mmCIF file of C-alpha atoms in Angstrom:
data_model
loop_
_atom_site.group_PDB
_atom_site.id
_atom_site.type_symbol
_atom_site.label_atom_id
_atom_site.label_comp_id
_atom_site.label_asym_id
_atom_site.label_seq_id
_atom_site.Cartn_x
_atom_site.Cartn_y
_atom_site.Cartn_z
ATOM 1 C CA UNK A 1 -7.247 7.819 10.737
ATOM 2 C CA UNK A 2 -6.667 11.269 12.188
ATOM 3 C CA UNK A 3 -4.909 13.114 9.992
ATOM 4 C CA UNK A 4 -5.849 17.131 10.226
ATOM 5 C CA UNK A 5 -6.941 17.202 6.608
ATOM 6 C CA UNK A 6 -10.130 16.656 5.585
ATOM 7 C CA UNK A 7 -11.225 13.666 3.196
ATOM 8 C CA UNK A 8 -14.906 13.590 2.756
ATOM 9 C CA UNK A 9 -15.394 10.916 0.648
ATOM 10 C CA UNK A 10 -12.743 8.407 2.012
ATOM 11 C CA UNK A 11 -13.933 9.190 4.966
ATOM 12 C CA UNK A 12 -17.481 8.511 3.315
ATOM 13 C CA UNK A 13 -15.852 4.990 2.184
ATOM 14 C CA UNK A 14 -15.075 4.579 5.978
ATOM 15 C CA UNK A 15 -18.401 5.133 7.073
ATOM 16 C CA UNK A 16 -20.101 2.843 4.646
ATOM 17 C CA UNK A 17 -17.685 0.215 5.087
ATOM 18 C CA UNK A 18 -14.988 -1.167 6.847
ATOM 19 C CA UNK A 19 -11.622 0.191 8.242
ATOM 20 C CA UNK A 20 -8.226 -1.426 8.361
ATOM 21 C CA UNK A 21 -6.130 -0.289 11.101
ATOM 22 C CA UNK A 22 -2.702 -2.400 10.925
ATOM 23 C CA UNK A 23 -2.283 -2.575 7.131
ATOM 24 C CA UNK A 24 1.637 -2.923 5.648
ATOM 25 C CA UNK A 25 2.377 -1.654 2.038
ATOM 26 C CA UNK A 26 6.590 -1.730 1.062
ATOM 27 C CA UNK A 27 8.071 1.649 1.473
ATOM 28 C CA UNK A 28 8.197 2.290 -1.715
ATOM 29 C CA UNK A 29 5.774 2.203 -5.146
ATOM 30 C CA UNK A 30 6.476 -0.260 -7.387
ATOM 31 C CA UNK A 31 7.537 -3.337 -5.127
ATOM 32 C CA UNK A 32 4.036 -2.122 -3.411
ATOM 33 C CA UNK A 33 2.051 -2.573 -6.786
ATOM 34 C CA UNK A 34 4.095 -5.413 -8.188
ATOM 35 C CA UNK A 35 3.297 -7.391 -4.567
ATOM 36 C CA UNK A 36 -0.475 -6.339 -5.244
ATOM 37 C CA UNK A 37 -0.780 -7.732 -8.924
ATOM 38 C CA UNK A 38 1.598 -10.634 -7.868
ATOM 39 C CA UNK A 39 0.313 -11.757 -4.272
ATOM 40 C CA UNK A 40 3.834 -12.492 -3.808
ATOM 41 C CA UNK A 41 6.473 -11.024 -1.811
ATOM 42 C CA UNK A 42 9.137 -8.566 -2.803
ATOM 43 C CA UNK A 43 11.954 -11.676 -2.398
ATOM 44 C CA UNK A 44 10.037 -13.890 -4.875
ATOM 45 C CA UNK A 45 8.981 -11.334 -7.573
ATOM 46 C CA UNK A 46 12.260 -9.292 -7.357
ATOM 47 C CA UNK A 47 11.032 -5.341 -7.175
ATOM 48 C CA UNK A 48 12.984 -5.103 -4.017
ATOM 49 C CA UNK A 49 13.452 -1.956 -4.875
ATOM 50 C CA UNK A 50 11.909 1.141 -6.835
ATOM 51 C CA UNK A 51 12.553 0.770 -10.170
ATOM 52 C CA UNK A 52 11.317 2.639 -13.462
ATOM 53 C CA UNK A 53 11.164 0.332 -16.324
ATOM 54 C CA UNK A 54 10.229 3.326 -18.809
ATOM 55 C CA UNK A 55 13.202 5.579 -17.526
ATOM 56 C CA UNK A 56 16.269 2.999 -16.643
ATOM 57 C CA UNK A 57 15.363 -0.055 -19.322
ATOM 58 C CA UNK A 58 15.087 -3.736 -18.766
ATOM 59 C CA UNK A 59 11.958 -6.119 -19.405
ATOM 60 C CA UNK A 60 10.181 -4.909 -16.440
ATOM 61 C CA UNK A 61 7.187 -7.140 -15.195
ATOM 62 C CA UNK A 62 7.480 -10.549 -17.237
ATOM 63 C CA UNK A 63 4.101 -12.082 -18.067
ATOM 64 C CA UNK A 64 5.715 -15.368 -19.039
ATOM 65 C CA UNK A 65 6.562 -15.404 -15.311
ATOM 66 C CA UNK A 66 3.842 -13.529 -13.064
ATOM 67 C CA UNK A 67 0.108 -13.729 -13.345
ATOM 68 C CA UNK A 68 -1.139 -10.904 -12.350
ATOM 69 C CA UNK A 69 -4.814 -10.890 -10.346
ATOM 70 C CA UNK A 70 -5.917 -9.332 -12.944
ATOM 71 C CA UNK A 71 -5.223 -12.237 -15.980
ATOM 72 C CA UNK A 72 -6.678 -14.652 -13.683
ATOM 73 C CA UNK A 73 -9.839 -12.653 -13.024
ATOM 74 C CA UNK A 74 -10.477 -12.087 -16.608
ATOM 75 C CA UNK A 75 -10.119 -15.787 -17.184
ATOM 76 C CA UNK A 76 -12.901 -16.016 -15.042
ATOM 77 C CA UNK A 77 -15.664 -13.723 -17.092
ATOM 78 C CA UNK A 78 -14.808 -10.056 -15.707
ATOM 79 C CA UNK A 79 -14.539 -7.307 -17.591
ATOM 80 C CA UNK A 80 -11.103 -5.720 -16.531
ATOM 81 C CA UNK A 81 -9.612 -2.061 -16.650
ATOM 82 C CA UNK A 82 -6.500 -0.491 -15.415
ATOM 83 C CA UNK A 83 -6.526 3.721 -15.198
ATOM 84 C CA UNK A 84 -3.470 5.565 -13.111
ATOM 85 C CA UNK A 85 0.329 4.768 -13.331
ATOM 86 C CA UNK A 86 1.899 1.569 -14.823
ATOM 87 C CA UNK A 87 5.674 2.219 -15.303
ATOM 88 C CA UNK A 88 6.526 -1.481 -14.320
ATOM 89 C CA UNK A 89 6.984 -2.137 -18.291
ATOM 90 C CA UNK A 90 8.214 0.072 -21.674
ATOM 91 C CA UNK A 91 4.993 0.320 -23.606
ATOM 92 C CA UNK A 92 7.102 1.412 -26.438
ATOM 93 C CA UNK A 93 8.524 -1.574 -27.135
ATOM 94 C CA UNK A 94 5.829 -3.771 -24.979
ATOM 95 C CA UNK A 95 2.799 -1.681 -26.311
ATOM 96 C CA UNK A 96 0.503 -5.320 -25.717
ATOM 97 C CA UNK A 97 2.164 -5.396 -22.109
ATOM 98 C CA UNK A 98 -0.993 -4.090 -20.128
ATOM 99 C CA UNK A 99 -3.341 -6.626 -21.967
ATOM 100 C CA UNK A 100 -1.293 -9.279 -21.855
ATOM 101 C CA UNK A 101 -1.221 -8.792 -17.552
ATOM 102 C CA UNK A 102 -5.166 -9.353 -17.973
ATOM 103 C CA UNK A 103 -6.344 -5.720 -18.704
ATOM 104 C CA UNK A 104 -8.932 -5.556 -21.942
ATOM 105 C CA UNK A 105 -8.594 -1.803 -21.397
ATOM 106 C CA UNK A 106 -6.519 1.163 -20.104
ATOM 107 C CA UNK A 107 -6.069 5.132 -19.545
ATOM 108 C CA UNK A 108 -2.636 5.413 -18.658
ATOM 109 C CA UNK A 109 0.381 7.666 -17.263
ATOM 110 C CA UNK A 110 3.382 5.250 -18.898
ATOM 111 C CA UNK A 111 5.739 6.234 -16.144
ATOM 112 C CA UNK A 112 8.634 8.943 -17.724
ATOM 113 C CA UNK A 113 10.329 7.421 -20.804
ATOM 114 C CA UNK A 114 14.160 7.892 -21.346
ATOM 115 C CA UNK A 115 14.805 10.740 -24.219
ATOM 116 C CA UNK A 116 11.047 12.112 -24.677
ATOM 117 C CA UNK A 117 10.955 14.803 -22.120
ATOM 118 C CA UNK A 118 6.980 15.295 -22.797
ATOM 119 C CA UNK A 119 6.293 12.269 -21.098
ATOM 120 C CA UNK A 120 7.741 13.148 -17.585
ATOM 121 C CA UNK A 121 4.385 15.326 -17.098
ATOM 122 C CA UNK A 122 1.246 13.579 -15.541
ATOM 123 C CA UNK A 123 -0.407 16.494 -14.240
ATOM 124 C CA UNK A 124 -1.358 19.863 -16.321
ATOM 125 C CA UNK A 125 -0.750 18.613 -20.028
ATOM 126 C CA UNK A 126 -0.275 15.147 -18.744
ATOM 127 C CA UNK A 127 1.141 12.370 -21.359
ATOM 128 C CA UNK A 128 -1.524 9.609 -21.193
ATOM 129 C CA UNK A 129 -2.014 6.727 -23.731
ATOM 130 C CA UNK A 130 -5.274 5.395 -23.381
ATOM 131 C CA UNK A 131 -5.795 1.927 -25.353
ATOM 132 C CA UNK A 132 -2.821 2.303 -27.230
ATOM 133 C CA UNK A 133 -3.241 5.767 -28.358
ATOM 134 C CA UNK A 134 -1.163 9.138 -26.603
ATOM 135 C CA UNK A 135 -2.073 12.357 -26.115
ATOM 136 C CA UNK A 136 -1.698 15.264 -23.858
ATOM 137 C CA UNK A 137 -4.623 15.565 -21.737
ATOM 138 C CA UNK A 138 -5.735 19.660 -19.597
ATOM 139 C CA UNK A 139 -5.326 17.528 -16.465
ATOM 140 C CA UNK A 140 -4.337 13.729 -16.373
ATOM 141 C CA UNK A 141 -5.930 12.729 -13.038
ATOM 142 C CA UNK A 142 -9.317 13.774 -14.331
ATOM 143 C CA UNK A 143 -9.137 11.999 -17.908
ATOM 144 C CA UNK A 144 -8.115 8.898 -15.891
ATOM 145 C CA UNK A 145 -10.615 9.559 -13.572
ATOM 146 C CA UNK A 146 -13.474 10.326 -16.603
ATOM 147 C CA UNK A 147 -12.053 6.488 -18.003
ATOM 148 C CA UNK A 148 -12.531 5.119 -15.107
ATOM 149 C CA UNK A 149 -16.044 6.453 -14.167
ATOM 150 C CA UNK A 150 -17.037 5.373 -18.689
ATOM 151 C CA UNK A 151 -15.466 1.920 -17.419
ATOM 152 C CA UNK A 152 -17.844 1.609 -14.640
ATOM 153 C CA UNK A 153 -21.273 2.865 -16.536
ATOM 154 C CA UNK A 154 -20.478 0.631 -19.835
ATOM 155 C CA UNK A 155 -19.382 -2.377 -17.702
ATOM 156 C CA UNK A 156 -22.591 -2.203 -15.021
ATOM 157 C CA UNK A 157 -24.530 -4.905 -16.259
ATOM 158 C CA UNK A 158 -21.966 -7.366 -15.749
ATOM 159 C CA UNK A 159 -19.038 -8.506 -13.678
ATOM 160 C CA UNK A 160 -16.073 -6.046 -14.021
ATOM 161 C CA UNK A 161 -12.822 -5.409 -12.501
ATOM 162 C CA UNK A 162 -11.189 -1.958 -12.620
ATOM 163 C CA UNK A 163 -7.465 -1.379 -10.804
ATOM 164 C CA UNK A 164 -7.266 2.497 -10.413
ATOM 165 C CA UNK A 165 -3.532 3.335 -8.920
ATOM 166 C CA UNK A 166 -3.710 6.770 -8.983
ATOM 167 C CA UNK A 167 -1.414 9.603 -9.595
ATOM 168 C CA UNK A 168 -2.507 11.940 -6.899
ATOM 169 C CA UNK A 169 -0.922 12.808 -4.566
ATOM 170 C CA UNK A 170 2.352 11.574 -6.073
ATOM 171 C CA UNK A 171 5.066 14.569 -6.839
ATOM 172 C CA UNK A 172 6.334 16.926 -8.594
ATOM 173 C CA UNK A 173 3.847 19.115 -6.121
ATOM 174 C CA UNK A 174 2.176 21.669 -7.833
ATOM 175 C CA UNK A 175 -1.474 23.042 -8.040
ATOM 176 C CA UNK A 176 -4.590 21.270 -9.065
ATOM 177 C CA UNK A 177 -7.723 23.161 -10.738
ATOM 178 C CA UNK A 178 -9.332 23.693 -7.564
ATOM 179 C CA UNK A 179 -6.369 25.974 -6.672
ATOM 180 C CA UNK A 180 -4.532 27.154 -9.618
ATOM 181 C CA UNK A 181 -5.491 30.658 -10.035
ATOM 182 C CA UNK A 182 -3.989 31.332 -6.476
ATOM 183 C CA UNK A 183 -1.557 28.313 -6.430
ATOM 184 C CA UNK A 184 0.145 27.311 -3.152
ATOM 185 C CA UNK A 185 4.050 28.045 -3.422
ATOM 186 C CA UNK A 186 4.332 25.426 0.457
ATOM 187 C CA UNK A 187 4.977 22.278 -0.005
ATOM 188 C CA UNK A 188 2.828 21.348 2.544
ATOM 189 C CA UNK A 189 0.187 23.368 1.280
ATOM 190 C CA UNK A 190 0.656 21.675 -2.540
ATOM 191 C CA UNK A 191 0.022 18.032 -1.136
ATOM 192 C CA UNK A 192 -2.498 19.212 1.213
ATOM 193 C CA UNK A 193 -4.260 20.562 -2.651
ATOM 194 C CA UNK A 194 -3.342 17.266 -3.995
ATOM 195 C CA UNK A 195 -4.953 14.868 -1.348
ATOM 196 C CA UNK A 196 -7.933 17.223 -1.142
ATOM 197 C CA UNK A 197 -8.110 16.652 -5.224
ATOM 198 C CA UNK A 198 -7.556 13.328 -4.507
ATOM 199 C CA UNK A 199 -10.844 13.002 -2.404
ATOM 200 C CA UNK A 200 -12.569 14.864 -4.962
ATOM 201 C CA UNK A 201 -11.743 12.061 -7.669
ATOM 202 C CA UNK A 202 -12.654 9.408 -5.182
ATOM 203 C CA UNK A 203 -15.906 10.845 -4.786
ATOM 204 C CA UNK A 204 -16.534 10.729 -8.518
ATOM 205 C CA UNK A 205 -16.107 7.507 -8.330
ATOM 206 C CA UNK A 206 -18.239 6.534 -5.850
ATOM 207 C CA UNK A 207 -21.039 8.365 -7.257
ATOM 208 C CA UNK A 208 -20.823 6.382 -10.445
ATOM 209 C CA UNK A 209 -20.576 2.891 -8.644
ATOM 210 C CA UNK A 210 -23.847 4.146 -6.601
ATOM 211 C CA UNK A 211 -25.792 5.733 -10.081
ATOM 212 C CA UNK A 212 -24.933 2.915 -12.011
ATOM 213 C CA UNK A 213 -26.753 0.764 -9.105
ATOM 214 C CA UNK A 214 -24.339 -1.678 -7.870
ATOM 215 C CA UNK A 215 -23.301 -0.482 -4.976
ATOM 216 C CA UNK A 216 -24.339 -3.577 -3.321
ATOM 217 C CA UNK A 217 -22.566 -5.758 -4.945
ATOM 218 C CA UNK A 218 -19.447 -4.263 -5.865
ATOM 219 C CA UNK A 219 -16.377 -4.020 -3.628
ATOM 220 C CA UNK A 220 -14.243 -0.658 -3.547
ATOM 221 C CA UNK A 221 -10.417 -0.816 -2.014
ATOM 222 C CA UNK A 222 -8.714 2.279 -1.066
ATOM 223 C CA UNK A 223 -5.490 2.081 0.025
ATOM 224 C CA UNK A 224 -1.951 3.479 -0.068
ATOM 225 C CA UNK A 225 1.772 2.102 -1.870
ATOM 226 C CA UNK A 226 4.014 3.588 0.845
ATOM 227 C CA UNK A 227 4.009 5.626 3.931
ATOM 228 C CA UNK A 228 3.350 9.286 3.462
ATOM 229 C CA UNK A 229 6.508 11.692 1.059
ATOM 230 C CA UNK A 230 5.885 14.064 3.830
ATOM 231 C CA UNK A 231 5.891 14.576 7.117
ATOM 232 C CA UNK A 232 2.807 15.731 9.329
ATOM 233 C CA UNK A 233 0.957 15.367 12.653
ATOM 234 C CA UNK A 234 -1.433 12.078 13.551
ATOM 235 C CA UNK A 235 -3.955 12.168 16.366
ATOM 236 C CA UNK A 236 -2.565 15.674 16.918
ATOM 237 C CA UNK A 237 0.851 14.530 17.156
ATOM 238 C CA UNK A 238 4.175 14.778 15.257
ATOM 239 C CA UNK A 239 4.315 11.484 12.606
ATOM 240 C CA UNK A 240 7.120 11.057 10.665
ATOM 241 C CA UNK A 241 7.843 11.213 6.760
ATOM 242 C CA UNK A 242 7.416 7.465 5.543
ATOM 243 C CA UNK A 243 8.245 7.065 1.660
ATOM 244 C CA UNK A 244 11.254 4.858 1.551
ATOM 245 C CA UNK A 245 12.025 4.302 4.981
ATOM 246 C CA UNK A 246 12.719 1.426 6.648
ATOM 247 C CA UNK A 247 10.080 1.648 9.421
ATOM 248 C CA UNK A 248 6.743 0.912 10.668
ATOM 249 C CA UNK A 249 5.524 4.056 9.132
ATOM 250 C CA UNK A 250 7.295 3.654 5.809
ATOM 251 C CA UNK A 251 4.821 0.755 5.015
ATOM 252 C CA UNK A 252 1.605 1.122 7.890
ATOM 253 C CA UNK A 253 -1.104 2.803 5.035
ATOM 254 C CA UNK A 254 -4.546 3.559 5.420
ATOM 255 C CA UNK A 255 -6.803 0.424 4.117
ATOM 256 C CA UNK A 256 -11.031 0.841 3.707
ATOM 257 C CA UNK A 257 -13.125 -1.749 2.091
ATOM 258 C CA UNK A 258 -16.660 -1.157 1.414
ATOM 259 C CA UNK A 259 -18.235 -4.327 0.219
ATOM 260 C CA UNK A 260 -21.952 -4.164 1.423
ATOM 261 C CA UNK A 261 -22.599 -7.612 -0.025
ATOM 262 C CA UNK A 262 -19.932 -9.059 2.264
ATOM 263 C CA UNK A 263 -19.383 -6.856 5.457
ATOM 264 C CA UNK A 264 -22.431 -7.241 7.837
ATOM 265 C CA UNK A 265 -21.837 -3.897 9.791
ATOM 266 C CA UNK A 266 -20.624 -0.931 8.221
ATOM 267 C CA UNK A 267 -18.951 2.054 10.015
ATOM 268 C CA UNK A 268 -16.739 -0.147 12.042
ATOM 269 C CA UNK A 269 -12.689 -0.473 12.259
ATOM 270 C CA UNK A 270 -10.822 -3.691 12.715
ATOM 271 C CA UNK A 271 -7.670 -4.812 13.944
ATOM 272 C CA UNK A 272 -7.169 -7.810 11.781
ATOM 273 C CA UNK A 273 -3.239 -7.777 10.345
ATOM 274 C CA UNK A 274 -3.269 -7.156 6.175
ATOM 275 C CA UNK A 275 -0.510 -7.072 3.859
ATOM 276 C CA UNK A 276 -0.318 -6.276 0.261
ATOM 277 C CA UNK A 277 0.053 -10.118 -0.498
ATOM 278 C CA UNK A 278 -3.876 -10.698 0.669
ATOM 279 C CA UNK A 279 -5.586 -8.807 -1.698
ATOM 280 C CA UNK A 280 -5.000 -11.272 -4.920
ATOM 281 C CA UNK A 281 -6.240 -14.466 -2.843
ATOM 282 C CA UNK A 282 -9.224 -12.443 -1.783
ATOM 283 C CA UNK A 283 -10.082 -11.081 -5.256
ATOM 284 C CA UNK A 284 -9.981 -15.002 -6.343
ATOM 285 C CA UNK A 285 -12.077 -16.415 -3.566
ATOM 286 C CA UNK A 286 -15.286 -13.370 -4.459
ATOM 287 C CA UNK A 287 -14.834 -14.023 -8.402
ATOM 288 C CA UNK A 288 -14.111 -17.758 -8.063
ATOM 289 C CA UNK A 289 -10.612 -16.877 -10.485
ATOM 290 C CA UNK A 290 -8.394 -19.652 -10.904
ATOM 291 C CA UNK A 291 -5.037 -19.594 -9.290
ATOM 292 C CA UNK A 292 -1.928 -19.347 -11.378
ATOM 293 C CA UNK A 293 -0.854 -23.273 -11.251
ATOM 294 C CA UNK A 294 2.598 -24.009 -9.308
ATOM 295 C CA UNK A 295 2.846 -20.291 -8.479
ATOM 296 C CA UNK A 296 3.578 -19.188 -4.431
ATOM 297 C CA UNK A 297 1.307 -16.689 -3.309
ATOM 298 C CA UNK A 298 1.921 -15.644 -0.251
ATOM 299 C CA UNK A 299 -1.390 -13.886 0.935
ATOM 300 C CA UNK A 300 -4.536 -14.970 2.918
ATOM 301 C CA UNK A 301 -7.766 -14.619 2.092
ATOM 302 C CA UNK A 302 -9.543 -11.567 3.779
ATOM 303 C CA UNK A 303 -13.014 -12.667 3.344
ATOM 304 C CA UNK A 304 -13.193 -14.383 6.638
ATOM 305 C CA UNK A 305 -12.199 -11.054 7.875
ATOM 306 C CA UNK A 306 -14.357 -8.577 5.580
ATOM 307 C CA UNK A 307 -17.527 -10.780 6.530
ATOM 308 C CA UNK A 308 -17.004 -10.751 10.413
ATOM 309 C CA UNK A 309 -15.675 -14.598 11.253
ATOM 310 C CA UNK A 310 -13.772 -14.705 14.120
ATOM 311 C CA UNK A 311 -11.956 -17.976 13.334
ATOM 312 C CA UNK A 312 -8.444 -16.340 14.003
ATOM 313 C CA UNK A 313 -7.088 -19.993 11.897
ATOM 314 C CA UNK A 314 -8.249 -18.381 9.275
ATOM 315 C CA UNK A 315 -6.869 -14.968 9.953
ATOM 316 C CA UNK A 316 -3.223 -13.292 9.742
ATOM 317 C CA UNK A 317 -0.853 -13.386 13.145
ATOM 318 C CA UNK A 318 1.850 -10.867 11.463
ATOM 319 C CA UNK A 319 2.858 -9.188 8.356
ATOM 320 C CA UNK A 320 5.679 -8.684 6.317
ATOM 321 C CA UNK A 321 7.474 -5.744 4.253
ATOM 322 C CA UNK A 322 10.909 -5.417 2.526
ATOM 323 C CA UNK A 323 13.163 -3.185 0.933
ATOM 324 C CA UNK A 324 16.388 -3.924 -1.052
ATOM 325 C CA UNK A 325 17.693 -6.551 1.746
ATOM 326 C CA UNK A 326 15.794 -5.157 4.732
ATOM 327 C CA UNK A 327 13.239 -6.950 6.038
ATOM 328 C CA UNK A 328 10.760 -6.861 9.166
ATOM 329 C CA UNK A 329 7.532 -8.879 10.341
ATOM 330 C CA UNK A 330 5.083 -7.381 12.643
ATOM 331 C CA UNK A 331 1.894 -8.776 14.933
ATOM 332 C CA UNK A 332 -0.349 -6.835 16.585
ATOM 333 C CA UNK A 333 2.320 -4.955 19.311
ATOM 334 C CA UNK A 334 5.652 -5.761 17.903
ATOM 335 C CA UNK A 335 8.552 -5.466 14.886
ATOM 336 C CA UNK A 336 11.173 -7.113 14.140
ATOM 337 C CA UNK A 337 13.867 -6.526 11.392
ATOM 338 C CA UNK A 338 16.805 -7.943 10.349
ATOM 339 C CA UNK A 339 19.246 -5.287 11.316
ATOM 340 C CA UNK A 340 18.597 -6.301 15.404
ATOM 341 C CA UNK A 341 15.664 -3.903 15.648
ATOM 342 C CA UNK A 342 12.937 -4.550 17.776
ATOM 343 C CA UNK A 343 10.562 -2.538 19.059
ATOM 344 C CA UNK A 344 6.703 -2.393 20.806
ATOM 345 C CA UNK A 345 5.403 -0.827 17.845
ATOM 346 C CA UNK A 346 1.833 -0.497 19.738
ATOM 347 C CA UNK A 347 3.123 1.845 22.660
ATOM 348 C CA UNK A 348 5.990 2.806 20.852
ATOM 349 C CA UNK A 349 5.020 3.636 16.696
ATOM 350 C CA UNK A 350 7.842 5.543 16.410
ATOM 351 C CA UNK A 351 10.473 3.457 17.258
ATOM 352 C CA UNK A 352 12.243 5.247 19.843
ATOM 353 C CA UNK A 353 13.427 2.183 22.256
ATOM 354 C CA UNK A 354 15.168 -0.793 20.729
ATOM 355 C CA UNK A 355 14.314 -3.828 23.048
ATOM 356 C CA UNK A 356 16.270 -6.008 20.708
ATOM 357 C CA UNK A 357 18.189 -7.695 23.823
ATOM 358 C CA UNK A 358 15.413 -7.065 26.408
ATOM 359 C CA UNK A 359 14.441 -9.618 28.870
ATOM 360 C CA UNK A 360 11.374 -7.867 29.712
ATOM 361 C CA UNK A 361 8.556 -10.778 30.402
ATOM 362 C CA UNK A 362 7.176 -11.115 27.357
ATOM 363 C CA UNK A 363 9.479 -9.564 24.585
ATOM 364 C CA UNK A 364 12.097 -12.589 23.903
ATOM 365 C CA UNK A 365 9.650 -14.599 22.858
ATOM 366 C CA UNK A 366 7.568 -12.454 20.795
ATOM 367 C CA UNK A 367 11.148 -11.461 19.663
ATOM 368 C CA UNK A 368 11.855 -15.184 19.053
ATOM 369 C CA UNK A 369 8.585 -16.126 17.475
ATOM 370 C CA UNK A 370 8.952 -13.150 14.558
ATOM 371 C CA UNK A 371 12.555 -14.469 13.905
ATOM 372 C CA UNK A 372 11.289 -18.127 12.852
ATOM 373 C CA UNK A 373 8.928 -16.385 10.681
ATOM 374 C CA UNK A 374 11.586 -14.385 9.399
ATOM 375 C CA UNK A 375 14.124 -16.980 8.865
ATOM 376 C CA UNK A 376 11.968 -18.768 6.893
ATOM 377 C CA UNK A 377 11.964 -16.647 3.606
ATOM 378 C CA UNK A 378 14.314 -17.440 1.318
ATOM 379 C CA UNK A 379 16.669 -14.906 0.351
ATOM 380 C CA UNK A 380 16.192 -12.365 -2.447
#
């Protein structure tokens, strides 16, 4: 995407499959996950905001209410896992809460739970319960990682499912244990150790997939849940921190797909719109899952897109992110929000000229056509 750190093997991912380049998260992580198991948008499942079930209290992600893409894909025959961070429920008191959101197993960092200090660490002696029992693991990315890459070899031989949200590169920055006998003090330099970690893990993974001999017919996602907690340089220029702000590049995250059952050409990038809401619809059309039964989702398919149809009917023609009661909806060249910004996001990424009340040939009605969309949603 052109960031000055090297990723290998998601750059390997890239090469093999297919590249997203206008792909919308929410600015923050768990309205981001919550609108990937849900399909839904932030104003129907009500994580408008961040919020640490584990930490602050409350029921967290109801079951009764939300059927997550993963129950309805293990209705439908897959094996299903879930390895990385939850902390969307207590699984003190809701210690069946993963399986009962469709996940027969997990390897999991429970998110930091109010009075038990020990559980705040992720990382060196990381807290992890995996299927229902907790211990402190040397280094929790790699034990989730090592679950996830079992998951894979035992599961092979028939369909499976496994949702990996991973720690890395997450804070509190530290070192990893590439770098820990000369550990970086720079912040910069800490995430730089994290992301390069990061690639590392990914590249386990992809290994296994390939050894276990189903690379053709298994799909691998890698994506983002907000814009970047620091600030860097893009294409050699200055791009701004993202996490939590209320911007193009608090929610535009990188997005690969390698699916070579599905996408006829690898190695090339597209510039088809995706949001978070799409990838539960897709994951139901490949596995034939049932849809939850009166239930709004509000994604599209992207198998038209993964598999090269041009049909644009059956294609996005903008996108949508929120946070708290901010809102915007992009196309391909410009955002709108509902605080009277609008801006060529195309020529313009940054969002240094607000052409909210320009009359400059085209932008009223692109401007006009991304209200209606965004006066349709209901409010929160």
């Amino acid at each position: 995407y052109g960031s000055e750190h090297q990723t290998p093997n998601v750059d390997r991912l890239a090469k093999e499959g297919l590249r997203y380049t206008t792909v919308w998260s929410t600015p923050i992580c768990t309205p981001t996950r919550v609108t990937l198991l849900t399909g839904q948008y932030p104003f129907r499942h009500g994580w408008v905001q961040h919020y640490d079930v584990p930490r602050w209290g409350g029921r967290g992600l109801d079951w009764d209410r939300y059927t997550t893409f993963a129950a309805a894909i293990r209705d439908a025959g897959y094996a299903t896992g879930v390895g990385g961070k939850w902390q969307i429920n207590d699984l003190r008191s809701q210690p069946d809460a993963l399986k009962r959101h469709g996940f027969d197993e997990h390897c999991a960092w429970t998110g930091a739970e109010k009075g038990h200090p020990e559980t705040e660490d992720r990382y060196f002696n990381g807290y992890i319960m995996t299927n229902g029992k907790r211990e402190t693991v040397p280094y929790g990315p790699d034990a989730i990682n090592d679950f996830a890459i079992d998951f894979v070899r035992r599961h092979k031989d028939e369909p499976f499912l496994f949702y990996y949200p991973m720690l890395l590169a997450h804070g509190p920055f530290g070192s990893t244990p590439l770098n820990k006998d000369k550990a970086p003090t720079e912040k910069a330099e800490q995430y730089a150790g994290y992301v390069t970690y990061m690639d590392r893990l990914v590249g386990r993974l992809i290994d296994a997939v390939d050894e276990a001999g189903i690379r053709d017919r298994t799909m691998i996602v890698f994506t983002g849940d907000n814009g970047s907690s620091t600030a860097g340089t893009l294409n050699d220029e200055p791009y701004n921190k993202g996490k939590g702000q209320r911007a193009d590049w608090g929610v535009h995250v990188p997005f690969i797909v390698r699916a070579p059952f599905l996408i006829p050409q690898p190695g090339l990038y597209s510039t088809d719109l995706v949001d978070f809401t799409d990838l539960y619809p897709t994951f139901a059309e490949l596995t034939g899952a049932k849809l939850p039964d009166g239930v709004t989702l509000d994604g599209k398919s992207l198998v038209p897109s993964l598999s090269g149809d041009e049909d644009p009917f059956k294609k996005r023609n903008w996108i949508f992110s929120q946070i708290g009661d901010f809102r915007m909806v992009r196309d391909w060249q410009y955002l709108l929000d509902n605080q009277r910004g609008c801006y060529h996001v195309e020529a313009d990424p940054l969002q240094t000229k607000n052409l909210f009340t320009s009359k400059e040939r085209i932008v009223p009605g692109r401007r006009d056509r991304l209200q209606k969309i965004l006066d349709r949603f209901p409010p929160n």
